[in-house]
PDB file of N, CA and C in Angstrom:
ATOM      1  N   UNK A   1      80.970 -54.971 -63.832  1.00 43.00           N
ATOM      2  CA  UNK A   1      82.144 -55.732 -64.226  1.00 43.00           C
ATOM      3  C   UNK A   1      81.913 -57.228 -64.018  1.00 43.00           C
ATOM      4  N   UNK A   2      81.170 -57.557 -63.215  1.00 51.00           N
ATOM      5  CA  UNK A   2      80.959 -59.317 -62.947  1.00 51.00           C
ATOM      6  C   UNK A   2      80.349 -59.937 -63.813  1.00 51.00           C
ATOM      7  N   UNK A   3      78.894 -58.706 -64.322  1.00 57.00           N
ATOM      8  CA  UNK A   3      78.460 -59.639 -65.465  1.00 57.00           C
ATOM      9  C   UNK A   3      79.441 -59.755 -66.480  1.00 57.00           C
ATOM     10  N   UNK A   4      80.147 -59.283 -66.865  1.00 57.00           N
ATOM     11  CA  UNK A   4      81.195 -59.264 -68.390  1.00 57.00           C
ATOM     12  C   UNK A   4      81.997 -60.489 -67.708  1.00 57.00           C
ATOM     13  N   UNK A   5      82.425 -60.337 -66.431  1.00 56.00           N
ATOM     14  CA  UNK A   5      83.313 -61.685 -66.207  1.00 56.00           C
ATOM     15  C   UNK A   5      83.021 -63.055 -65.991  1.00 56.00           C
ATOM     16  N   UNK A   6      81.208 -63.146 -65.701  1.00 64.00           N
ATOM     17  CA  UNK A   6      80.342 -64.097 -65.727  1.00 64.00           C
ATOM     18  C   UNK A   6      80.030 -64.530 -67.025  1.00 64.00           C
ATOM     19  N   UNK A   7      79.766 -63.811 -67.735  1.00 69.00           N
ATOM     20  CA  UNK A   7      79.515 -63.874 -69.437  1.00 69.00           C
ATOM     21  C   UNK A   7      80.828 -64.684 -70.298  1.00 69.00           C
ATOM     22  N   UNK A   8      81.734 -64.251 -70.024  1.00 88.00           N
ATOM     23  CA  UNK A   8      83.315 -64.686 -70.387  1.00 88.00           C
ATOM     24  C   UNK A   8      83.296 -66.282 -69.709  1.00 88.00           C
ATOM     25  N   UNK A   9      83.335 -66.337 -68.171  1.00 95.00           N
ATOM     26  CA  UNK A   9      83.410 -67.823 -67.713  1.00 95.00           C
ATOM     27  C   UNK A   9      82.418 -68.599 -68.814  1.00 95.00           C
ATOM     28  N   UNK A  10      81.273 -68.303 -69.052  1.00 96.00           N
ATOM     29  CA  UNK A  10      80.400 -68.852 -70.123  1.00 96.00           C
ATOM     30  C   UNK A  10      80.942 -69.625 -70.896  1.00 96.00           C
ATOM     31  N   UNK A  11      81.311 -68.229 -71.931  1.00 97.00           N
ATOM     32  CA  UNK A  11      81.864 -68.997 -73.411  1.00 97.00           C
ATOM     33  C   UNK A  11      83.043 -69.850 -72.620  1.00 97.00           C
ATOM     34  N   UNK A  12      83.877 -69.594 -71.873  1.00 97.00           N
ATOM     35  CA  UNK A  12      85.089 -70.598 -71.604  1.00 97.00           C
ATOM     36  C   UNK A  12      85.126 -71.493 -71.439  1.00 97.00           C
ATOM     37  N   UNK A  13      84.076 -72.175 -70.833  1.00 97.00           N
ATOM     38  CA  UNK A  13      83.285 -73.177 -70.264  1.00 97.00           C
ATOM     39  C   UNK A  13      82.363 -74.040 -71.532  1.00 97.00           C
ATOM     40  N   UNK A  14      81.823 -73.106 -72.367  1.00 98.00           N
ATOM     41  CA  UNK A  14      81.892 -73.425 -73.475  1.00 98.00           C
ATOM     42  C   UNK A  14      82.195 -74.313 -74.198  1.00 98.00           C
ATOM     43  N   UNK A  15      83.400 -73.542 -74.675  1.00 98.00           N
ATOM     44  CA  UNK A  15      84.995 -73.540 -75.667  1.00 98.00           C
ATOM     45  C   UNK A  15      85.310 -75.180 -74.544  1.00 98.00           C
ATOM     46  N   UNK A  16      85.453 -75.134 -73.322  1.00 97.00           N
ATOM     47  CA  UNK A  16      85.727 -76.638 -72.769  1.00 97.00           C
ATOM     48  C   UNK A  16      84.745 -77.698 -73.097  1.00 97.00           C
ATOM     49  N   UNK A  17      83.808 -77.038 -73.180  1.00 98.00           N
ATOM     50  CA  UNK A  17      82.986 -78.566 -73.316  1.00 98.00           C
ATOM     51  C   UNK A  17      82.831 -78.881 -75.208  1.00 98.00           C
ATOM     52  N   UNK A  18      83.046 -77.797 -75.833  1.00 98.00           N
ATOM     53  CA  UNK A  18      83.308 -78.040 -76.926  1.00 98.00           C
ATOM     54  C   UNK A  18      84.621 -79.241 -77.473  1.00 98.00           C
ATOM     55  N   UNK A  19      85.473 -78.905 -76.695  1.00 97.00           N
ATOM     56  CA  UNK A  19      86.837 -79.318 -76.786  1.00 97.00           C
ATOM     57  C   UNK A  19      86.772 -81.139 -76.394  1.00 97.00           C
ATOM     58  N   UNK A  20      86.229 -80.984 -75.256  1.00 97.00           N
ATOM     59  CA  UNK A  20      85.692 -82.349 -74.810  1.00 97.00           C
ATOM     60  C   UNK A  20      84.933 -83.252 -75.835  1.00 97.00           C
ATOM     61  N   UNK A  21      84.397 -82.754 -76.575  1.00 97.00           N
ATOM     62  CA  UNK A  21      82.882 -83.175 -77.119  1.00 97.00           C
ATOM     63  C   UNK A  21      83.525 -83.497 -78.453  1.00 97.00           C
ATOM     64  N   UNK A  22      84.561 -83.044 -78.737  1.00 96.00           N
ATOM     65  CA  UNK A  22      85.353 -83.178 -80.011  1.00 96.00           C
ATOM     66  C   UNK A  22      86.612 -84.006 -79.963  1.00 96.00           C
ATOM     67  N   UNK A  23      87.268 -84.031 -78.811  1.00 97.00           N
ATOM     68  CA  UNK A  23      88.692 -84.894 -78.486  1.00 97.00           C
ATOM     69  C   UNK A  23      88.201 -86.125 -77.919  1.00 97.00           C
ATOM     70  N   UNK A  24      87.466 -85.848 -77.186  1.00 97.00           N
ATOM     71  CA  UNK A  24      87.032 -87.709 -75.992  1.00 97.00           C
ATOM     72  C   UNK A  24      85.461 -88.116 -77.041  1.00 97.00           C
ATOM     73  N   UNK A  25      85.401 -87.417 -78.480  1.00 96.00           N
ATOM     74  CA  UNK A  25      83.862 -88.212 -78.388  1.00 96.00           C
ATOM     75  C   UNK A  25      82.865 -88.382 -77.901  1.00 96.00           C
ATOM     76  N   UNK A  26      82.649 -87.281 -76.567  1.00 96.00           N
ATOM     77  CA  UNK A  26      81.572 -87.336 -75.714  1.00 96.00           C
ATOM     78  C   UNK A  26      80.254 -86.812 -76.381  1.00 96.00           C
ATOM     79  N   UNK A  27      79.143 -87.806 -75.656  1.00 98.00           N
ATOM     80  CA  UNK A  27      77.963 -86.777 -75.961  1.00 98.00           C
ATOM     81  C   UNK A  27      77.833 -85.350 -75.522  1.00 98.00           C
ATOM     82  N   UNK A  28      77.135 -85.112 -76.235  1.00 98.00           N
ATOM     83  CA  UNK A  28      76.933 -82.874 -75.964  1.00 98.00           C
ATOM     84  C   UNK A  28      76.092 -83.627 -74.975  1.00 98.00           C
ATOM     85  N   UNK A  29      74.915 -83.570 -74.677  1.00 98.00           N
ATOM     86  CA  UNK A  29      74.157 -83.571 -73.086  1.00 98.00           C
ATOM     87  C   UNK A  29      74.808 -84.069 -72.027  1.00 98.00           C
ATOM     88  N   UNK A  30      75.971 -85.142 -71.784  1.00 98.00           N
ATOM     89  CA  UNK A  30      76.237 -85.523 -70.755  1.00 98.00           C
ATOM     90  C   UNK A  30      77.871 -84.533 -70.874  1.00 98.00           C
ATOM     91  N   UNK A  31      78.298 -84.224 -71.772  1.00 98.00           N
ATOM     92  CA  UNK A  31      79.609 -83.438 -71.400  1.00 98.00           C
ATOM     93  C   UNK A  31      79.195 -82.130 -70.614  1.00 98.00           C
ATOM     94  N   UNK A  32      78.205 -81.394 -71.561  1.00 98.00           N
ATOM     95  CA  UNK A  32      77.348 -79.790 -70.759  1.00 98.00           C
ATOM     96  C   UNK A  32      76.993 -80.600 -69.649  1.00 98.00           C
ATOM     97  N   UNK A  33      76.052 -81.412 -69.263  1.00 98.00           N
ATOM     98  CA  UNK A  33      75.281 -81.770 -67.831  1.00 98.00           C
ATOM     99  C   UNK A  33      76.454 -81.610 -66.910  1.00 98.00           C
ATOM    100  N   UNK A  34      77.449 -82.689 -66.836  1.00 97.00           N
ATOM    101  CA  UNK A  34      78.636 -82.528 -66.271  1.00 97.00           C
ATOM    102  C   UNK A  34      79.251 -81.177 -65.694  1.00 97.00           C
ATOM    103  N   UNK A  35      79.568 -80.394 -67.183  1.00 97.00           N
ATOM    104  CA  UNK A  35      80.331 -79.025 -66.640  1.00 97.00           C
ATOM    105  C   UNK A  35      79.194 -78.135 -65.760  1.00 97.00           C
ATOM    106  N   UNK A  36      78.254 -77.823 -66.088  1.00 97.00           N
ATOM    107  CA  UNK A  36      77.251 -77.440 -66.018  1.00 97.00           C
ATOM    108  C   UNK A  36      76.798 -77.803 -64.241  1.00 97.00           C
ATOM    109  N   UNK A  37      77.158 -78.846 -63.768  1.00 96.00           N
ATOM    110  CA  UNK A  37      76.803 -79.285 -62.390  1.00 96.00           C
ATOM    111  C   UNK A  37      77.848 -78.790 -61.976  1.00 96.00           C
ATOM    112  N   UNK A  38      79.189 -78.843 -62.156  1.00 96.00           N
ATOM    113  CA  UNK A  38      80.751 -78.491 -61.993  1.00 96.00           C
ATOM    114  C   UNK A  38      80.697 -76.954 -61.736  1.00 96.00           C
ATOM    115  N   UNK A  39      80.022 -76.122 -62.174  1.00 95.00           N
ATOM    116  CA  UNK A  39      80.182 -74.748 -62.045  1.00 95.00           C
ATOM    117  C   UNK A  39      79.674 -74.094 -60.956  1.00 95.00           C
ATOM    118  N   UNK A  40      79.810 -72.909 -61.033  1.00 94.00           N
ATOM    119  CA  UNK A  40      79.186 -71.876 -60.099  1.00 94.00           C
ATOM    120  C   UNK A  40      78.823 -70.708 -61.341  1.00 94.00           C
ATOM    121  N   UNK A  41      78.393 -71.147 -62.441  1.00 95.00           N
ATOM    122  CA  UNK A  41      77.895 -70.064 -63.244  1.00 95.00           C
ATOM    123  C   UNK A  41      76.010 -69.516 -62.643  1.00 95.00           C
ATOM    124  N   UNK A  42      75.643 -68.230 -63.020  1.00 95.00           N
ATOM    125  CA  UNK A  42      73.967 -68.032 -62.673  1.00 95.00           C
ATOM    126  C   UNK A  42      73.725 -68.482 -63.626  1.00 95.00           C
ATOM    127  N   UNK A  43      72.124 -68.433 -63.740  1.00 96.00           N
ATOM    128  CA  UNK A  43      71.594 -69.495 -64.385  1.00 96.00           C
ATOM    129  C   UNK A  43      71.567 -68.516 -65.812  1.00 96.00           C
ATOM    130  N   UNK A  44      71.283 -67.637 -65.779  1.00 96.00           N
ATOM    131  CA  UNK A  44      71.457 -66.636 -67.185  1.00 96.00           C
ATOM    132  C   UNK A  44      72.784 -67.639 -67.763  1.00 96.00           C
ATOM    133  N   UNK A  45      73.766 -67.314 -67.041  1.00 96.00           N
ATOM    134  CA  UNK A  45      75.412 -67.734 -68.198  1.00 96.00           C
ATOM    135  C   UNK A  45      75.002 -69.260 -68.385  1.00 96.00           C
ATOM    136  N   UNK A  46      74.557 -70.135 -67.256  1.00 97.00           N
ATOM    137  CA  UNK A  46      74.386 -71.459 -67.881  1.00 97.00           C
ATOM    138  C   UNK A  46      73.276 -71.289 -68.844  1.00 97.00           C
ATOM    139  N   UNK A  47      72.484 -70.736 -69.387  1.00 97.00           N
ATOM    140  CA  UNK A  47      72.021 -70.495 -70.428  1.00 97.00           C
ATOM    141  C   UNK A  47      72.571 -70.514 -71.557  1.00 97.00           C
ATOM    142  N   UNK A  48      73.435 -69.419 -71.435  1.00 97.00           N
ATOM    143  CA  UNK A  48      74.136 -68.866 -72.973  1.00 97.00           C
ATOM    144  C   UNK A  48      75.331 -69.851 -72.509  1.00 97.00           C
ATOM    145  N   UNK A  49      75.862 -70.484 -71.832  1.00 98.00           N
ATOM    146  CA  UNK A  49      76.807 -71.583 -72.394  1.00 98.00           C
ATOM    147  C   UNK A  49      75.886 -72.487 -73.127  1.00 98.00           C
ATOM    148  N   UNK A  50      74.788 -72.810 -72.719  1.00 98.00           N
ATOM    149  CA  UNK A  50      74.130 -73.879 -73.380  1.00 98.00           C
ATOM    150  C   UNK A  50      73.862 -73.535 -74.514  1.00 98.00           C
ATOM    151  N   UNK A  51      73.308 -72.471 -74.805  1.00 98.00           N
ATOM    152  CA  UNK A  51      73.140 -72.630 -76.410  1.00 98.00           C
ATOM    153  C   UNK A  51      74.171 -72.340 -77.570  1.00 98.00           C
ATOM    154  N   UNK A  52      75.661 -71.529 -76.668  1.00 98.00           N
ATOM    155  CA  UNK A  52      76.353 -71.649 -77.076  1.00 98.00           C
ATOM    156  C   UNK A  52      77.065 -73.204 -77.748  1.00 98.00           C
ATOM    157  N   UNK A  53      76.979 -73.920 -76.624  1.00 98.00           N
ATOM    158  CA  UNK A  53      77.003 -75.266 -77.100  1.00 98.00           C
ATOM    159  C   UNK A  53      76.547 -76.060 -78.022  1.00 98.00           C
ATOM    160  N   UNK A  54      75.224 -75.884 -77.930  1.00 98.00           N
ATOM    161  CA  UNK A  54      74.063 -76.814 -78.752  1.00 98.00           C
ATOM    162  C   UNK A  54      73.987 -75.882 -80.389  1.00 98.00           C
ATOM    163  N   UNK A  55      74.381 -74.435 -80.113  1.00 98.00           N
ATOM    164  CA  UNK A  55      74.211 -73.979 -81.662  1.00 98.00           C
ATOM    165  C   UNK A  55      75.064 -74.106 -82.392  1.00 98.00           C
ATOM    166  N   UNK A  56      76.284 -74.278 -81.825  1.00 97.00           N
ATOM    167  CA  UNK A  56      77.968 -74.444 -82.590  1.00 97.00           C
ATOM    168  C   UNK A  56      77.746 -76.484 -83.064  1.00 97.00           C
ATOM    169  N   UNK A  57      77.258 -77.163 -82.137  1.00 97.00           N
ATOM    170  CA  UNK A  57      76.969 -78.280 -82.587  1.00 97.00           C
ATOM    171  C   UNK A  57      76.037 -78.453 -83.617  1.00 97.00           C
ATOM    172  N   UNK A  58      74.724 -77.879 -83.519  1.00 97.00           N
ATOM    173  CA  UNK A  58      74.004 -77.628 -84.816  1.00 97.00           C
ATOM    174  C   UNK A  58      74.301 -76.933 -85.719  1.00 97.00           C
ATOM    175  N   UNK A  59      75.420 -76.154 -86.186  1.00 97.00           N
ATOM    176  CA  UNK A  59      75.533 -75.565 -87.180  1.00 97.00           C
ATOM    177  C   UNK A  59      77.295 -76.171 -87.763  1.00 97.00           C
ATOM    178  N   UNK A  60      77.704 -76.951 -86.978  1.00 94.00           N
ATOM    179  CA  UNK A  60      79.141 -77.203 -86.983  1.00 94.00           C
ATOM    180  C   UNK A  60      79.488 -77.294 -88.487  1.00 94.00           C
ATOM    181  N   UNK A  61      79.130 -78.070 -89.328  1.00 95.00           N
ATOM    182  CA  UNK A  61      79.315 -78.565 -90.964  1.00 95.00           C
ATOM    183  C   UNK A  61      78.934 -77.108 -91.006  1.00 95.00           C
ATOM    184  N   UNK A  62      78.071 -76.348 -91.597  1.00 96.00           N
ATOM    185  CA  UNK A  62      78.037 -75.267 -92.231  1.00 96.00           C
ATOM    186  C   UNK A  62      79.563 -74.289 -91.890  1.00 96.00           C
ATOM    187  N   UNK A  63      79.938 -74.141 -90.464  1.00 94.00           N
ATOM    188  CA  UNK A  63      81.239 -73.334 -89.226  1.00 94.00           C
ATOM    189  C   UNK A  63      82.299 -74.136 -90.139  1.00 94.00           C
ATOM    190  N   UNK A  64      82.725 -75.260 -90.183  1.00 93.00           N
ATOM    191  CA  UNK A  64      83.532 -75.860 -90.350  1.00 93.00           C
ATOM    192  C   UNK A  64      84.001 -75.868 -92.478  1.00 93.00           C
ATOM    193  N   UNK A  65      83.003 -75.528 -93.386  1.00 94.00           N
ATOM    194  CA  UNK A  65      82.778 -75.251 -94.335  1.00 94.00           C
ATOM    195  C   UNK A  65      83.422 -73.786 -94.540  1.00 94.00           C
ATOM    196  N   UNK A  66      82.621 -72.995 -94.003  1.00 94.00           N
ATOM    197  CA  UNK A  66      83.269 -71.812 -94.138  1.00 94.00           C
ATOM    198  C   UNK A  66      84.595 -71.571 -93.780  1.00 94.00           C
ATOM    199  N   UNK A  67      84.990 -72.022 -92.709  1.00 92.00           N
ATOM    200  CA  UNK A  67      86.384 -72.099 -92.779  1.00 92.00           C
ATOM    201  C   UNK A  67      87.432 -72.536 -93.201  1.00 92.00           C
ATOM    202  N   UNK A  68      86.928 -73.810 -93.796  1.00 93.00           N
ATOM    203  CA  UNK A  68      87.412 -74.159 -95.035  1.00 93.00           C
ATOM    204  C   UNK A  68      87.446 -73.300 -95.859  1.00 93.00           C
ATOM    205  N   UNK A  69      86.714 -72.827 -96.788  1.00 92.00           N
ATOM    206  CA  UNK A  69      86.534 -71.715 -97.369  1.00 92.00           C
ATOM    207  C   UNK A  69      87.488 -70.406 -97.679  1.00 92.00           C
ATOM    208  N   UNK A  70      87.437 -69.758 -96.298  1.00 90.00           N
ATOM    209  CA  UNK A  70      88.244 -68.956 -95.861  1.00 90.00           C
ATOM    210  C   UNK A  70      89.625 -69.420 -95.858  1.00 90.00           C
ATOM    211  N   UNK A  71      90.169 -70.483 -95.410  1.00 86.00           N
ATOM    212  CA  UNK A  71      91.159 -70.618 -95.148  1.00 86.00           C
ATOM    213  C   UNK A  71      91.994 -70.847 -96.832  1.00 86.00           C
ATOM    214  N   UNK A  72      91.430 -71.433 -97.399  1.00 83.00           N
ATOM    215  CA  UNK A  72      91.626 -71.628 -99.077  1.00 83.00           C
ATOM    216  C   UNK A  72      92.013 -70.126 -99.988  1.00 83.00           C
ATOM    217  N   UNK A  73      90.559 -68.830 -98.845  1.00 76.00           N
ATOM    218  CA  UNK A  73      91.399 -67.946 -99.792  1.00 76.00           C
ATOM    219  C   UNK A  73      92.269 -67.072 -99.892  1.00 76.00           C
ATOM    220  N   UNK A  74      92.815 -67.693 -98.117  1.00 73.00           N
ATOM    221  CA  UNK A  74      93.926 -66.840 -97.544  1.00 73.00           C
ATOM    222  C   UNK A  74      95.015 -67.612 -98.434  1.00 73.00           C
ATOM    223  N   UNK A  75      95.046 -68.889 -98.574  1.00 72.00           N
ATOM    224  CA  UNK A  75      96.382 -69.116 -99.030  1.00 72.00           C
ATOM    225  C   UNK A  75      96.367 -69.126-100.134  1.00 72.00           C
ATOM    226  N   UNK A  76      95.460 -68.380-101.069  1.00 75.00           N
ATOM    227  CA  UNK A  76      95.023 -68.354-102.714  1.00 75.00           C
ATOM    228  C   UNK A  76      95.395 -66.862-102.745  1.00 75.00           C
ATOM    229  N   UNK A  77      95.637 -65.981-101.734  1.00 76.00           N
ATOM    230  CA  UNK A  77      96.268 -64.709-101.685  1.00 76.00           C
ATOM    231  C   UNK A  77      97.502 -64.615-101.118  1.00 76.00           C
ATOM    232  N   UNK A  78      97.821 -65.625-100.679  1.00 70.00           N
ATOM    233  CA  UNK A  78      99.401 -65.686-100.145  1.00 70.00           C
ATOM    234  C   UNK A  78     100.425 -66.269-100.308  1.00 70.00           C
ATOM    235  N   UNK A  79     100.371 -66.826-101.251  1.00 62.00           N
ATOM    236  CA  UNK A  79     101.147 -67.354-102.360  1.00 62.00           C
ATOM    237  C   UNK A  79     102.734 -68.035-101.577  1.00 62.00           C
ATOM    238  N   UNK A  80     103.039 -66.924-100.628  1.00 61.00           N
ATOM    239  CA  UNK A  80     104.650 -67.347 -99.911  1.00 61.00           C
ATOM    240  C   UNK A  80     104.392 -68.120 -98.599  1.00 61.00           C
ATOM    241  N   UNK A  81     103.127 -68.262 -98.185  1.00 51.00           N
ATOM    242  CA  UNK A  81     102.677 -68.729 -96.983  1.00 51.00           C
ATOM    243  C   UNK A  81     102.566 -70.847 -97.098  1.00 51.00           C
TER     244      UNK A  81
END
């Protein structure tokens, strides 16, 4: 059960430094370095936060496209929405 709840703090931690990195303008290396010193994650989850981080930043325009996308053809099927 700890790893699933270690794994979870991850992405959450994540999802925060994402949030950061997008509202305050921060750089991705010094916002992660930051949280990243801030934690008590093992080094496995500071892993997968990190690349959680760095891959959602490298792929963001493509993430952000598609949802565009998507979101166009929800309301191209929902006519009352």
């Amino acid at each position: 059960m700890r790893n699933k709840l270690s794994t979870s703090n991850a992405r959450q931690l994540a999802l925060k430094i994402l949030l950061e990195i997008d509202r305050k303008n921060s750089y991705t290396d010094v916002a992660l370095n930051r949280a990243l010193n801030q934690s008590n994650l093992s080094s496995s989850d500071r892993s997968l936060c990190t690349e959680l981080v760095y891959g959602i930043i490298r792929h963001q325009r493509t993430l952000d496209s598609l949802i565009d996308q998507l979101g166009k053809k929800r309301r191209n099927n929902n006519p009352q929405t």
